[in-house]
Coordinates of C-alpha atoms in Angstrom, one line a residue:
X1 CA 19.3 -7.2 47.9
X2 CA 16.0 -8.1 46.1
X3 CA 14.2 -11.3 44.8
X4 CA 14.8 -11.1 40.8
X5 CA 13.6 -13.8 38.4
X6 CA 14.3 -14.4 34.7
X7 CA 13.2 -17.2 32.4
X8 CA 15.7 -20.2 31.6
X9 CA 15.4 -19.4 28.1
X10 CA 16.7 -15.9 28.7
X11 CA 14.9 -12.4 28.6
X12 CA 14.9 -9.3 31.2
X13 CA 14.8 -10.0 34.8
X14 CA 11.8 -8.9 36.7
X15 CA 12.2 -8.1 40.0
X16 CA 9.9 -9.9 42.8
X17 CA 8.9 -7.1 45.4
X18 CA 6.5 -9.0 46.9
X19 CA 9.6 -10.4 49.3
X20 CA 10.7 -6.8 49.8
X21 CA 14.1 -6.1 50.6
X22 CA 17.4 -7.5 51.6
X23 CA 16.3 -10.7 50.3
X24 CA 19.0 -13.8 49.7
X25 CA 19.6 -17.2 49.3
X26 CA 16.0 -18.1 47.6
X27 CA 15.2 -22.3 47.0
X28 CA 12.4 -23.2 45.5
X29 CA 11.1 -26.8 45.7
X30 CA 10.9 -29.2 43.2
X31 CA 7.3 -29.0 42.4
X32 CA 7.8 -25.9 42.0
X33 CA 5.0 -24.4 44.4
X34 CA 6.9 -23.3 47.2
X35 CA 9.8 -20.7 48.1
X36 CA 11.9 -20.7 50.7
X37 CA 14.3 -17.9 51.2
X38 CA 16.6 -16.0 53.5
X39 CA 15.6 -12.1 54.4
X40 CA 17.7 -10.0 56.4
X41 CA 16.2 -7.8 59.0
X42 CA 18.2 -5.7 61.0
X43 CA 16.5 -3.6 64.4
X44 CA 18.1 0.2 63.7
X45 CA 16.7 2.5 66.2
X46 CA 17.3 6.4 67.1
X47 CA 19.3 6.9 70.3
X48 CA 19.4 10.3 72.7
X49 CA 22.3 11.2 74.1
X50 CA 22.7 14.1 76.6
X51 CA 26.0 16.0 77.0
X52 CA 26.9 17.9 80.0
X53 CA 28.4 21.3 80.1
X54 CA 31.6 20.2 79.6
X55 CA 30.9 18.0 76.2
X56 CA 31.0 14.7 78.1
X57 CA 27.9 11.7 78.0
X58 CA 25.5 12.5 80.6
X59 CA 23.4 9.6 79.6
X60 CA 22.1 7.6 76.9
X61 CA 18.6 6.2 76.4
X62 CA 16.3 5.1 72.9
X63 CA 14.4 8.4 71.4
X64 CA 12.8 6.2 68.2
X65 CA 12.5 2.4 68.4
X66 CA 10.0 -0.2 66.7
X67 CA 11.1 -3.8 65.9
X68 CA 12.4 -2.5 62.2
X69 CA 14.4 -0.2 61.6
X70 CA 14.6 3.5 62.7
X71 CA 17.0 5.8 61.3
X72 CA 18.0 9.1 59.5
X73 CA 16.9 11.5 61.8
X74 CA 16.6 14.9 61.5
X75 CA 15.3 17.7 63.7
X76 CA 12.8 20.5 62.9
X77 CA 14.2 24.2 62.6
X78 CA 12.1 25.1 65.5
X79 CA 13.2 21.5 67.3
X80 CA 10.1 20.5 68.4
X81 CA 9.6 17.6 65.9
X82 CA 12.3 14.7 64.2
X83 CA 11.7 13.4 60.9
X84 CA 13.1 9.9 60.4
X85 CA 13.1 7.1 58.6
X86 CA 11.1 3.8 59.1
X87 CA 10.1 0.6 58.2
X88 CA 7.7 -0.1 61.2
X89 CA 4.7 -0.6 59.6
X90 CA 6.1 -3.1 57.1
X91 CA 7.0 -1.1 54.7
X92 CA 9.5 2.2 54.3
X93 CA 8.7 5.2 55.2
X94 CA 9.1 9.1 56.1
X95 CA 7.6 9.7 59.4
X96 CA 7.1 12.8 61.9
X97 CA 7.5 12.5 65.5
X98 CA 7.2 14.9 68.5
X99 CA 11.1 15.6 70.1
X100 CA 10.7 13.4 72.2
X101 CA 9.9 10.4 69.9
X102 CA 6.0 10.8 70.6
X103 CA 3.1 10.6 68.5
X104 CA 5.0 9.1 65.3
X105 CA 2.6 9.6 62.0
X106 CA 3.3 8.7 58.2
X107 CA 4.3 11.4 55.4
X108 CA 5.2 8.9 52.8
X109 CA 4.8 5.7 52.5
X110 CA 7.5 3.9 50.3
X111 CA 5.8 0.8 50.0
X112 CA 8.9 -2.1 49.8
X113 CA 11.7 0.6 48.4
X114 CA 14.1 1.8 50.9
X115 CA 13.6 5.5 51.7
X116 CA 15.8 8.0 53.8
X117 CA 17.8 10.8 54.5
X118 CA 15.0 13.2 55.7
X119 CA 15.9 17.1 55.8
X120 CA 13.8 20.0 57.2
X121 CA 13.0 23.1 55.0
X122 CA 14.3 25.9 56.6
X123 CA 10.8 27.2 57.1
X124 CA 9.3 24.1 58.7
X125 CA 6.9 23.0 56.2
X126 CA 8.3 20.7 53.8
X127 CA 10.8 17.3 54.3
X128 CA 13.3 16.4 51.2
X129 CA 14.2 13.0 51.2
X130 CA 15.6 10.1 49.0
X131 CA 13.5 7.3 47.7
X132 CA 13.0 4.2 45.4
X133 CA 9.6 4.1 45.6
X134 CA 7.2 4.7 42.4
X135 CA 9.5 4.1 39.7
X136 CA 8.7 1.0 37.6
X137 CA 11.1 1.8 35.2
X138 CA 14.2 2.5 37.5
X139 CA 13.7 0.6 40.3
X140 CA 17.3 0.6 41.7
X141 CA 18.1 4.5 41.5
X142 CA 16.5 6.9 44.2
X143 CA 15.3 10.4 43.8
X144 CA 15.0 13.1 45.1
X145 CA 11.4 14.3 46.3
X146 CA 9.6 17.0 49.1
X147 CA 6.4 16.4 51.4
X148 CA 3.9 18.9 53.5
X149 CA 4.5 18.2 56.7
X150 CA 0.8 18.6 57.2
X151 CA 0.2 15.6 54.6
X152 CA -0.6 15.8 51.0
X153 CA 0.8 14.3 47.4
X154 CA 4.9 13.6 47.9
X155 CA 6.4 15.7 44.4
X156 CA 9.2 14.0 43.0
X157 CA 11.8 16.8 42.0
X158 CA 14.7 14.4 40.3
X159 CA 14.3 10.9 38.3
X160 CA 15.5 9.1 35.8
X161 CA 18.5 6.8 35.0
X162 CA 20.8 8.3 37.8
X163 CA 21.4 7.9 41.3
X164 CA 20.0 11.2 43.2
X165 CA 20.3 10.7 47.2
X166 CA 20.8 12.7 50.6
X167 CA 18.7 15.9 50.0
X168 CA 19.6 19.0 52.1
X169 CA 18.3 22.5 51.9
X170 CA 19.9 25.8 51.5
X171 CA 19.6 28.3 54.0
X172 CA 17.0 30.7 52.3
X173 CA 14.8 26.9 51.3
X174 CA 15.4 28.1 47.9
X175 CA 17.4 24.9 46.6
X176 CA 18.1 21.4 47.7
X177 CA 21.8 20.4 46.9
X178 CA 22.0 16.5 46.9
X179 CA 24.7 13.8 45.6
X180 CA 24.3 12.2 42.4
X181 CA 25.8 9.4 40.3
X182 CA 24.7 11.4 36.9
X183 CA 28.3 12.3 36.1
X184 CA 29.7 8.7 36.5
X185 CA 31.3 9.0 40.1
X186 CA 29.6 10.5 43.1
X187 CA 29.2 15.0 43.3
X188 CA 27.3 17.3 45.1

C-alpha cells in the first residue's frame, strides 16, 4: 500500500513515495500543512534451523535479523554466502552476507520499492532478483534484473507493463525462468 494523491478536480494520481511503503489511513489537517498517517512495519527476519540425522529440529536460533524486515534468502552454490532481502537501512534492498549472517553489505539498493526473491547464478557471480525500483512509468509491476556480486551497475533484463517476479536460474546460468502476469493470469 502506497500514499497516492490526485486533484479534486480530477486528473492522474501521483503516487507519494516519500512515505514509502505499506502506507494507510492518511488525514491531513484542516490547514492543510500537516499529515498524519498509519504505516505498517512488520520485523521479518531469517531463522537457522539445524536437523539432526534423523530429519528432526536440533535447534533453532536467528541467522539474519535487523529491526525491518529480512527475508528471501538464498544460499551461494558454493554455501559460503546468503543473499537476502532487506529493508534495514530504510530502504529495500539486495544484500550479501557471510553463512553465518556476518558481514551483511549492499548490492542494490531499491530505494522505497519493495525488492526480493534473490537467486544465485550457478557460477557464483551474479544474483537475479525482482524489483520495483527505477521505473517511473510502471511503478507497481516488478522486473526482473542481475547484479555482480562484487558490486557494479544492477541490468534490468525484463520491464514494461507486466508483472515479472521470482527469478531462478537454469542449471548451465544460461537463462532465468521467472513468473509473469504478461499473459493475463500467472505462468512460468
Amino acid at each position: 500500500n502506497s500514499l497516492w494523491r490526485i486533484p479534486v478536480k480530477g486528473g492522474t494520481p501521483e503516487r507519494v513515495s516519500a512515505f514509502g511503503e505499506n502506507v494507510i489511513s492518511p488525514a491531513i489537517s484542516r490547514d492543510g500543512n500537516r499529515l498524519a498517517y498509519t504505516r505498517l512495519l512488520g520485523d521479518m527476519n531469517i531463522w537457522d534451523y539445524e536437523l539432526d540425522s534423523s530429519g528432526r529440529l536440533k535447534s533453532k536460533s536467528p541467522l539474519i535479523a535487523s529491526t525491518f524486515r529480512d527475508s528471501d534468502p538464498d544460499y551461494s552454490p558454493d554455501g559460503k554466502h546468503i543473499a537476502f532481502t532487506s529493508g534495514r537501512n530504510g530502504s529495500f534492498g539486495i544484500w550479501v552476507s557471510e553463512s553465518d549472517g556476518s558481514n551483511p553489505r549492499l548490492l542494490f539498493d531499491g530505494g522505497a520499492y519493495v525488492t526480493g526473491s534473490s537467486n544465485w547464478s550457478p557460477d557464483g557471480k551474479r544474483i537475479a532478483f525482482d524489483t520495483r525500483a527505477k521505473d517511473p512509468v510502471h511503478v507497481g509491476n516488478p522486473s526482473i534484473w542481475t547484479v555482480d556480486v562484487d558490486g557494479g551497475q544492477a541490468r534490468r533484463l525484463t520491464g514494461g507493463g507486466t508483472s515479472d517476479v521470482a527469478p531462478v536460474w537454469s542449471r548451465n546460468g544460461a537463462w532465468i525462468y521467472f513468473a509473469s502476469m504478461r499473459g493475463g493470469d500467472l505462468q512460468i
